[in-house]
PDB file of C-alpha atoms and ligand atoms in Angstrom:
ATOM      1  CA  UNK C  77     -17.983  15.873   6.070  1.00  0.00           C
ATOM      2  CA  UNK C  78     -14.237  14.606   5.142  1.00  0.00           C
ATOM      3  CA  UNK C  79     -14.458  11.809   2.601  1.00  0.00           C
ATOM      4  CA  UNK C  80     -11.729   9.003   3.507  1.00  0.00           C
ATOM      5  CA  UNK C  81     -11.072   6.124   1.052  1.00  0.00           C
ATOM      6  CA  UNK C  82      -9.686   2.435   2.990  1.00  0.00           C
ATOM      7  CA  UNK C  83      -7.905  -0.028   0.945  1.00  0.00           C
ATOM      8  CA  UNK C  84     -10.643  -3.469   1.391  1.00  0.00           C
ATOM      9  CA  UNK C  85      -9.148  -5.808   3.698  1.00  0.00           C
ATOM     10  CA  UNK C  86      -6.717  -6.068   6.879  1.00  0.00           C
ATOM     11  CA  UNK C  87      -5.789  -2.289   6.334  1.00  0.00           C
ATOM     12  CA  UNK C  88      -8.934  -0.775   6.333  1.00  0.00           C
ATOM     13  CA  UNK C  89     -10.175  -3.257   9.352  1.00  0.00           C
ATOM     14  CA  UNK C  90      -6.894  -1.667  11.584  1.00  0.00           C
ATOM     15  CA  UNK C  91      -7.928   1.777  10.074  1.00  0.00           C
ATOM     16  CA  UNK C  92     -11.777   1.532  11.389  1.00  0.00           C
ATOM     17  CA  UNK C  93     -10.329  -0.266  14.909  1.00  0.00           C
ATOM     18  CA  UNK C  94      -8.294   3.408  15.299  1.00  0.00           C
ATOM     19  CA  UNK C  95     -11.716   5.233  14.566  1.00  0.00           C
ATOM     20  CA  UNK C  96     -13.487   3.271  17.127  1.00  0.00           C
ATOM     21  CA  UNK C  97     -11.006   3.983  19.554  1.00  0.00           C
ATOM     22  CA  UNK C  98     -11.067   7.463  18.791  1.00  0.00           C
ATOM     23  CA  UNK C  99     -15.111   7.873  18.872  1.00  0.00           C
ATOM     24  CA  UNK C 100     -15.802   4.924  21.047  1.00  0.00           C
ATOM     25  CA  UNK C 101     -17.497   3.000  18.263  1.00  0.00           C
ATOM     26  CA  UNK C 102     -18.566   0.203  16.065  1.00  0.00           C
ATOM     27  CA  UNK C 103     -17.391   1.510  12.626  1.00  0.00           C
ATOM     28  CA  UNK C 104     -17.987  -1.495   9.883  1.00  0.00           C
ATOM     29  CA  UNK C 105     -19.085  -1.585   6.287  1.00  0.00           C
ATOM     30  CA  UNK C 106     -22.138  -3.285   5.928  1.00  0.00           C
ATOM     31  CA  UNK C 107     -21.904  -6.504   3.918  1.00  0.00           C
ATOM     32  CA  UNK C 108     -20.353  -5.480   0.133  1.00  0.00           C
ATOM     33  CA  UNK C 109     -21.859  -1.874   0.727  1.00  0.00           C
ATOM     34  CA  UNK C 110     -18.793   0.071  -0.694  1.00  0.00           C
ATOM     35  CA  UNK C 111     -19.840   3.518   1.375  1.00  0.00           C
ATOM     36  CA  UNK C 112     -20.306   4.268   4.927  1.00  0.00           C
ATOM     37  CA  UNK C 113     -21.274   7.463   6.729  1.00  0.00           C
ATOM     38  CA  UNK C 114     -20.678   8.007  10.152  1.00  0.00           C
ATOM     39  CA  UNK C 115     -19.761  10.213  13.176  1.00  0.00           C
ATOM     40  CA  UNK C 116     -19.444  13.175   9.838  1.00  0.00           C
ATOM     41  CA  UNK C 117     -17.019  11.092   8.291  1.00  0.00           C
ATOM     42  CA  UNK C 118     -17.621   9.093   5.145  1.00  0.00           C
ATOM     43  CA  UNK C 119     -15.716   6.070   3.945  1.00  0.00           C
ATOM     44  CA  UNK C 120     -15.038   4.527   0.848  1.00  0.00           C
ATOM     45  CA  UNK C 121     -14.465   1.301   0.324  1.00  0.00           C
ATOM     46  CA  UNK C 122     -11.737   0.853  -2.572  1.00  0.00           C
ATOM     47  CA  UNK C 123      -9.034  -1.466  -4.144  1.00  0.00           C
ATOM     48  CA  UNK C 124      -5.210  -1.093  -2.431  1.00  0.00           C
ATOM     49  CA  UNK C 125      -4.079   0.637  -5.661  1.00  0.00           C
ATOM     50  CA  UNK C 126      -7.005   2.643  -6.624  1.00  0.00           C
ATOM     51  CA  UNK C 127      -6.413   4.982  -3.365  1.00  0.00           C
ATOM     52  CA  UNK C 128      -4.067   7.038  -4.560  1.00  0.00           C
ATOM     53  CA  UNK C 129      -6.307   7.750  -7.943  1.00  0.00           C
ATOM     54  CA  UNK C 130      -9.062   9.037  -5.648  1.00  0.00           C
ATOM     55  CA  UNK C 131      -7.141  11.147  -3.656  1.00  0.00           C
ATOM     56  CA  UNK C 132      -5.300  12.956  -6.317  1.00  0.00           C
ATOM     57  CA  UNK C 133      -8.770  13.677  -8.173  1.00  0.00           C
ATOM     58  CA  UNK C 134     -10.219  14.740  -4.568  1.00  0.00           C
ATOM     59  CA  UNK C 135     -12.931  11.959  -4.596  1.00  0.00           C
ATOM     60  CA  UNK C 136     -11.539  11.479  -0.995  1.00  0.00           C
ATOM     61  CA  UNK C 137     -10.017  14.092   0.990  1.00  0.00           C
ATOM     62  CA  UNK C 138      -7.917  11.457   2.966  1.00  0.00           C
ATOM     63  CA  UNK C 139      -6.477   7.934   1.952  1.00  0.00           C
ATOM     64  CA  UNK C 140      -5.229   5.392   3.744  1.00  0.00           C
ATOM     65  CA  UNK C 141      -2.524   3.594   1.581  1.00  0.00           C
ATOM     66  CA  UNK C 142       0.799   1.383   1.878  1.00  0.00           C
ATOM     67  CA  UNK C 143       4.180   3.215   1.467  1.00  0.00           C
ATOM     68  CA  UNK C 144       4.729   1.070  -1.508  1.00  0.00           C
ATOM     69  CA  UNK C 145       2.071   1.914  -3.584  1.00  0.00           C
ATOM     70  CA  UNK C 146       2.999   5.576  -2.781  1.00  0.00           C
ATOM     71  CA  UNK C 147       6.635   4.944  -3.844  1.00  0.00           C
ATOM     72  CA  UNK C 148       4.501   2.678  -6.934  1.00  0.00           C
ATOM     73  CA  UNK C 149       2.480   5.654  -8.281  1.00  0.00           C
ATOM     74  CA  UNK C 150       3.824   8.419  -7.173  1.00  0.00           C
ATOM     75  CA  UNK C 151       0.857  10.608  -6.565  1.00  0.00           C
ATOM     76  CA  UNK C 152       0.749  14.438  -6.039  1.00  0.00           C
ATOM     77  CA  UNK C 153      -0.908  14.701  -2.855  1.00  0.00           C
ATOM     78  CA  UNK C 154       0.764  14.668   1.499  1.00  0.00           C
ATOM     79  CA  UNK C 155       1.843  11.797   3.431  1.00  0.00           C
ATOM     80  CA  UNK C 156       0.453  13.364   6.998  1.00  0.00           C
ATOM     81  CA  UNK C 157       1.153  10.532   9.157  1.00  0.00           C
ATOM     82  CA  UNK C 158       2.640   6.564   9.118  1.00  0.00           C
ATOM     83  CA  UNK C 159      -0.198   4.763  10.701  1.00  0.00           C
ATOM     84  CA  UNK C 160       2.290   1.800  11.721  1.00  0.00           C
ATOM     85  CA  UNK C 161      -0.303  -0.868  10.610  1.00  0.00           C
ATOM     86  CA  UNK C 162      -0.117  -3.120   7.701  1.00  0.00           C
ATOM     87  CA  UNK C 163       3.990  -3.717   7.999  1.00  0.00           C
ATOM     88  CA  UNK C 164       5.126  -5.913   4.856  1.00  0.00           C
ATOM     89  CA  UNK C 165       8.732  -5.509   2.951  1.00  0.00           C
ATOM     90  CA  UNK C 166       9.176  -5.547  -0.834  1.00  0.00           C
ATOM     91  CA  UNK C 167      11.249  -7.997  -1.719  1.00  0.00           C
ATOM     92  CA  UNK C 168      13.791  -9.323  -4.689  1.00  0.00           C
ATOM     93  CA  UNK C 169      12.221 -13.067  -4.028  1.00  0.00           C
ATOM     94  CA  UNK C 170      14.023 -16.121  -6.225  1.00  0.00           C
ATOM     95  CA  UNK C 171      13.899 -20.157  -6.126  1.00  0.00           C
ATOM     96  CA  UNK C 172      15.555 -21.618  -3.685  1.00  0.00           C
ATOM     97  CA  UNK C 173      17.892 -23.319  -5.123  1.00  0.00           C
ATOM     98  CA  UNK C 174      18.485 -19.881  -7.657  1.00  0.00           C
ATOM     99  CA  UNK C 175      20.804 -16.775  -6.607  1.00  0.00           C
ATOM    100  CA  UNK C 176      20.081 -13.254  -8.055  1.00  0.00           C
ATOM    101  CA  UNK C 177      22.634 -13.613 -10.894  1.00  0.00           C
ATOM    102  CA  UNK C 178      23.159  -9.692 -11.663  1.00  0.00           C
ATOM    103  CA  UNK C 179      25.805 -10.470 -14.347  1.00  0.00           C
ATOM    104  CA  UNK C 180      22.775 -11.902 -16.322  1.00  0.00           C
ATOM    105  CA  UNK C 181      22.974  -9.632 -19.133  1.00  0.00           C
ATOM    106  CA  UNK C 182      18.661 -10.122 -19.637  1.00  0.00           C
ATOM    107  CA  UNK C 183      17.564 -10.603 -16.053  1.00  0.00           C
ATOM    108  CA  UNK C 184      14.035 -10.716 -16.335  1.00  0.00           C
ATOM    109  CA  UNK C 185      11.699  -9.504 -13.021  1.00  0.00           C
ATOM    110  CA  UNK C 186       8.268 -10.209 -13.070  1.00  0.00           C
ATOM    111  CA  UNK C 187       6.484  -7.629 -10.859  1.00  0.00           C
ATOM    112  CA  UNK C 188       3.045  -5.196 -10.036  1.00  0.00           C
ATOM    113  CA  UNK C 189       5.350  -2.653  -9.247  1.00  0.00           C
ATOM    114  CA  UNK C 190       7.697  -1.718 -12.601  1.00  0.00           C
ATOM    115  CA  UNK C 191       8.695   1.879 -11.037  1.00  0.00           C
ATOM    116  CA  UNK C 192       9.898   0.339  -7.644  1.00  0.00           C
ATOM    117  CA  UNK C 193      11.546  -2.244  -9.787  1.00  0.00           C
ATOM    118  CA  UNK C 194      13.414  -0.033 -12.544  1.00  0.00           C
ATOM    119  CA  UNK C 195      14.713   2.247 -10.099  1.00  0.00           C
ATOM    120  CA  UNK C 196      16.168  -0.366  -7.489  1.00  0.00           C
ATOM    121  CA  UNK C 197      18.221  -2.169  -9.802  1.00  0.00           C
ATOM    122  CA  UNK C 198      18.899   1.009 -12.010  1.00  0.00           C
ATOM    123  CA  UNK C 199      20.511   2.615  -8.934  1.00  0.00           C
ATOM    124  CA  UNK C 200      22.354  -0.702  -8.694  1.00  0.00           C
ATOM    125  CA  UNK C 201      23.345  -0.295 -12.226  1.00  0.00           C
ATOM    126  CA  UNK C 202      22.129  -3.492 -13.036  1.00  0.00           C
ATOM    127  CA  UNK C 203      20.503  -3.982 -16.665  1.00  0.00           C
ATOM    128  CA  UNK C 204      16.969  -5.799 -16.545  1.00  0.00           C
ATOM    129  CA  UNK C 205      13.711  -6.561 -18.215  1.00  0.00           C
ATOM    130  CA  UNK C 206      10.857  -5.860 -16.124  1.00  0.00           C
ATOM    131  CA  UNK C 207       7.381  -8.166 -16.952  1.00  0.00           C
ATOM    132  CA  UNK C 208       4.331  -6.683 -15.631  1.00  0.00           C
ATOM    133  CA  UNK C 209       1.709  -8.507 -13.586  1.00  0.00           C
ATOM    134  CA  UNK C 210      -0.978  -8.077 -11.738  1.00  0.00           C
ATOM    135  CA  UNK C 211      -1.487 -10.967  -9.496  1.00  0.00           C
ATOM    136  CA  UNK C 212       0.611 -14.394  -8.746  1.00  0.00           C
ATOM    137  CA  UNK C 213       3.613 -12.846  -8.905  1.00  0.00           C
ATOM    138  CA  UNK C 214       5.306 -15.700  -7.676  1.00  0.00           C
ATOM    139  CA  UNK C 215       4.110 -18.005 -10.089  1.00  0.00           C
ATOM    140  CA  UNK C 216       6.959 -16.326 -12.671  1.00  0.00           C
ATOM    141  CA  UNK C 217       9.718 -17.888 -11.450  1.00  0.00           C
ATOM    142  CA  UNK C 218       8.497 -21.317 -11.487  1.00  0.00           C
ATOM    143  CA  UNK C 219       7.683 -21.865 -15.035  1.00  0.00           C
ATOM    144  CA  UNK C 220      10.215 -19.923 -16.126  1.00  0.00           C
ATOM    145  CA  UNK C 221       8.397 -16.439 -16.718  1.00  0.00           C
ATOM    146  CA  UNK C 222      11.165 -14.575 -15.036  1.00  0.00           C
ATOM    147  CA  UNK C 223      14.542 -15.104 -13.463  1.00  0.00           C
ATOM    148  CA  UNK C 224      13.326 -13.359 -10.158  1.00  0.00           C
ATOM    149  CA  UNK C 225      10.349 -11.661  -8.717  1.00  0.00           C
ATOM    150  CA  UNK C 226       9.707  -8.004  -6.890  1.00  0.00           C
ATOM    151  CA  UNK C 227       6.706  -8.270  -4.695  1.00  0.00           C
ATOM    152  CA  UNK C 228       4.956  -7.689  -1.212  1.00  0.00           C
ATOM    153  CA  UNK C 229       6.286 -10.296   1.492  1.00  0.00           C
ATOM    154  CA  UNK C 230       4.239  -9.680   4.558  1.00  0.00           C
ATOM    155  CA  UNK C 231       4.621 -13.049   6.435  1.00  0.00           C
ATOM    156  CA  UNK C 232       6.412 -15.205   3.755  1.00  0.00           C
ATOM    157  CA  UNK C 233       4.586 -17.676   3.556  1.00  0.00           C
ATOM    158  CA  UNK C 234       2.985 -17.499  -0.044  1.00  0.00           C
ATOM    159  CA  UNK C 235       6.887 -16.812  -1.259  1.00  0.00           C
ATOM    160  CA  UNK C 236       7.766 -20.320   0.845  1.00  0.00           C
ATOM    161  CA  UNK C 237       4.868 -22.680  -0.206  1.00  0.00           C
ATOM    162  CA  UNK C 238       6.144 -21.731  -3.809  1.00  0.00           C
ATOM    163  CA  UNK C 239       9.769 -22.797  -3.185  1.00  0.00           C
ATOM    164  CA  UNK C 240      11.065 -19.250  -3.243  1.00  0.00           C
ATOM    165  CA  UNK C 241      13.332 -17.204  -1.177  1.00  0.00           C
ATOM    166  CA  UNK C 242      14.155 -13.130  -0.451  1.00  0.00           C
ATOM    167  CA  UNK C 243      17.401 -12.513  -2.448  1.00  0.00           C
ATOM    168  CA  UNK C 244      17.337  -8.699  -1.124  1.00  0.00           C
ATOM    169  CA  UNK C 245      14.870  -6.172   0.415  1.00  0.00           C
ATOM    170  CA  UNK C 246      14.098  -2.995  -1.672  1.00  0.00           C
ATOM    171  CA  UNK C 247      12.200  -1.533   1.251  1.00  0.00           C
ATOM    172  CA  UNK C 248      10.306  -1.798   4.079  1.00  0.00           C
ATOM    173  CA  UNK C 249       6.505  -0.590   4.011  1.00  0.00           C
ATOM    174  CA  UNK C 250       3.292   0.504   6.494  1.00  0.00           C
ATOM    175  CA  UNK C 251       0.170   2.387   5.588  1.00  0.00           C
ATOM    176  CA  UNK C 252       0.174   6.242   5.396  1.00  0.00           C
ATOM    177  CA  UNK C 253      -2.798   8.939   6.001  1.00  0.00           C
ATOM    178  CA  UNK C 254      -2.736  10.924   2.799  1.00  0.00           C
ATOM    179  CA  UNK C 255      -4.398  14.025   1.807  1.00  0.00           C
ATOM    180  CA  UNK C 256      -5.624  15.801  -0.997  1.00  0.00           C
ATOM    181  CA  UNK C 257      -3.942  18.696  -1.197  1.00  0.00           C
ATOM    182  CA  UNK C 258      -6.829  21.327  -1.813  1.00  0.00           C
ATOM    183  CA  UNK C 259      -8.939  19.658   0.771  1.00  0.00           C
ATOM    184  CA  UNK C 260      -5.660  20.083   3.452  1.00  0.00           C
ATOM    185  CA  UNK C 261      -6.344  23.946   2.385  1.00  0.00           C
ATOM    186  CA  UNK C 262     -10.091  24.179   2.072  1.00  0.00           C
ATOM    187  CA  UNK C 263     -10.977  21.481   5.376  1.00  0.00           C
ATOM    188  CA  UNK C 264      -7.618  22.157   7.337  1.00  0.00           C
ATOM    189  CA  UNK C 265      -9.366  22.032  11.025  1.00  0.00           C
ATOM    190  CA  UNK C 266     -11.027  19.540  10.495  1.00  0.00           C
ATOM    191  CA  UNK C 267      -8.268  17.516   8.870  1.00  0.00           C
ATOM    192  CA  UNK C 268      -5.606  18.527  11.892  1.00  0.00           C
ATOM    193  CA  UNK C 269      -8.080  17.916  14.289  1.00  0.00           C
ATOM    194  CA  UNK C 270      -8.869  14.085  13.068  1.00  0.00           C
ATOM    195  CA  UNK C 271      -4.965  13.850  12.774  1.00  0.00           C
ATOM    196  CA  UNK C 272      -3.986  15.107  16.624  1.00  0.00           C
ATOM    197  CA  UNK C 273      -6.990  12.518  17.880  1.00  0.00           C
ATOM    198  CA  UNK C 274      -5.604   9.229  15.222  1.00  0.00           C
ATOM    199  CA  UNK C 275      -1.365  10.312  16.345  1.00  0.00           C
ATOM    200  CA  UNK C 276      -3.008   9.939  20.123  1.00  0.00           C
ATOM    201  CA  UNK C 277      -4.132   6.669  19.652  1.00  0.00           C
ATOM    202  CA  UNK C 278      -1.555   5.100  17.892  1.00  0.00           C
TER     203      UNK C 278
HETATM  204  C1  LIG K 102       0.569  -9.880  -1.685  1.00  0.00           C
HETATM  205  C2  LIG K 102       1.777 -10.298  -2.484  1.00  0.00           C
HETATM  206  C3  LIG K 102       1.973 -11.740  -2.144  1.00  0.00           C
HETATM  207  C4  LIG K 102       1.366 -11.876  -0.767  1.00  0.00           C
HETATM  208  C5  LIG K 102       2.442 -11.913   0.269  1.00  0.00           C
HETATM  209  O1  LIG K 102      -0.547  -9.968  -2.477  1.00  0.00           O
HETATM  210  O2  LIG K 102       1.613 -10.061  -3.869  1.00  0.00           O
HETATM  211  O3  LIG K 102       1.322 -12.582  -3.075  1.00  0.00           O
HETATM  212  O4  LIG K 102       0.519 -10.745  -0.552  1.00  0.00           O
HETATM  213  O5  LIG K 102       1.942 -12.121   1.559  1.00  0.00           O
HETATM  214  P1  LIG K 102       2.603 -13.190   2.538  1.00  0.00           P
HETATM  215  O6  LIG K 102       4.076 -12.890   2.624  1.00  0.00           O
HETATM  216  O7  LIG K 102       1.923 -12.963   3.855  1.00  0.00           O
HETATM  217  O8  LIG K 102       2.343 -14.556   1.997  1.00  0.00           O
HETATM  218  P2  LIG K 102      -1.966  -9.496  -1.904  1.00  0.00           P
HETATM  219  O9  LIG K 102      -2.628 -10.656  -1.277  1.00  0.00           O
HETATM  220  O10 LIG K 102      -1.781  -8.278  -1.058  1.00  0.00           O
HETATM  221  O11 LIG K 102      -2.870  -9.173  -3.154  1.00  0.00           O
HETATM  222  P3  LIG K 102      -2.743  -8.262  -4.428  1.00  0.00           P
HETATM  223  O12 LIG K 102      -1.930  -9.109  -5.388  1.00  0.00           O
HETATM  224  O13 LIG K 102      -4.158  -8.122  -4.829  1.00  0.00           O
HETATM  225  O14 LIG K 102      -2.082  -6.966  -4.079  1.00  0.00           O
END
């Protein structure tokens, strides 16, 4: 049995659409059941950011999981394959009528992602103060929270119903097939053999 954890929502819907292609299929959670077994695979049902978490400990042997969490937590464990589903850019977003003023000497970014943020505008040598969030990140800029924003921009449009705009793009993003690295050892067949039938499909 290989234990894969989904992130809830669009990803994991594309993820279990690839696994009915694969088996020829119906594979669904149930309504709010948070575990499903079938065809000898069993599927976890878990929050976007909590995948990586499982897969380091080994709760899952796989995750699937956007590039920018990855490049968020940094977890020890393989990228085996970009899926090419769930596209979306992280983004430098301000106010429209505001410009990313990098001679600001306290340029504040509120963000979810303080690693992804630190490092972009350290490697741009550009001093700032980064405010963490964890939800209505584009709220910040609007009543004065921040000076800018980083966040997820997958089709705009919560950045332009709040009167913001992308200033720059840190990086583009898709979700990833990871592995645990012990179960790539201990359930390698099995693991290459789900991975050559998922790279034919896509
Ligand atoms: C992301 C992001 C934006 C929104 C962007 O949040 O933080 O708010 O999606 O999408 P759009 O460009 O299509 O409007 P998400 O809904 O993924 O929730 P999260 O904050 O729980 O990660």
């Amino acid at each position: 049995m290989i234990t894969i954890a989904l992130p809830k929502g669009r990803i994991a819907d594309d993820t279990l659409e690839i696994f009915g292609k694969i088996f020829q299929t119906d594979f669904e959670f149930e309504n709010r059941k948070l575990v499903m077994e079938k065809n000898g695979f069993k599927f976890l049902a878990v929050r976007n950011q909590d995948i990586p978490t499982y897969v380091k400990n080994g709760a899952a042997d796989l995750g699937v999981v956007g590039l920018d969490v990855l490049e968020e937590n940094r977890p020890d464990v393989l990228r085996l394959l970009d899926l090419q589903i769930g596209r979306c850019k992280v983004c430098v977003g301000v106010r429209n009528e505001d410009s990313l003023n990098c001679t600001n000497p306290d340029l504040k970014i509120a963000t979810k992602m303080p690693n992804i943020t630190r490092d972009y505008f350290s490697s741009k040598a550009i001093a700032v103060s980064v405010i963490k969030l964890y939800g209505s990140i584009e709220l910040a800029p609007l009543i004065g929270l921040s000076d800018a924003i980083v966040d997820v921009v997958e089709t705009g449009a919560t950045m332009k119903q709040n009167g913001l705009k992308v200033a720059e793009t840190i990086m583009e993003s898709s979700a990833y097939l990871i592995s645990n690295k012990n179960s790539f050892i201990i359930k390698r067949e099995e693991i290459l053999s789900l991975y050559n039938k998922i790279y034919k499909v896509l």
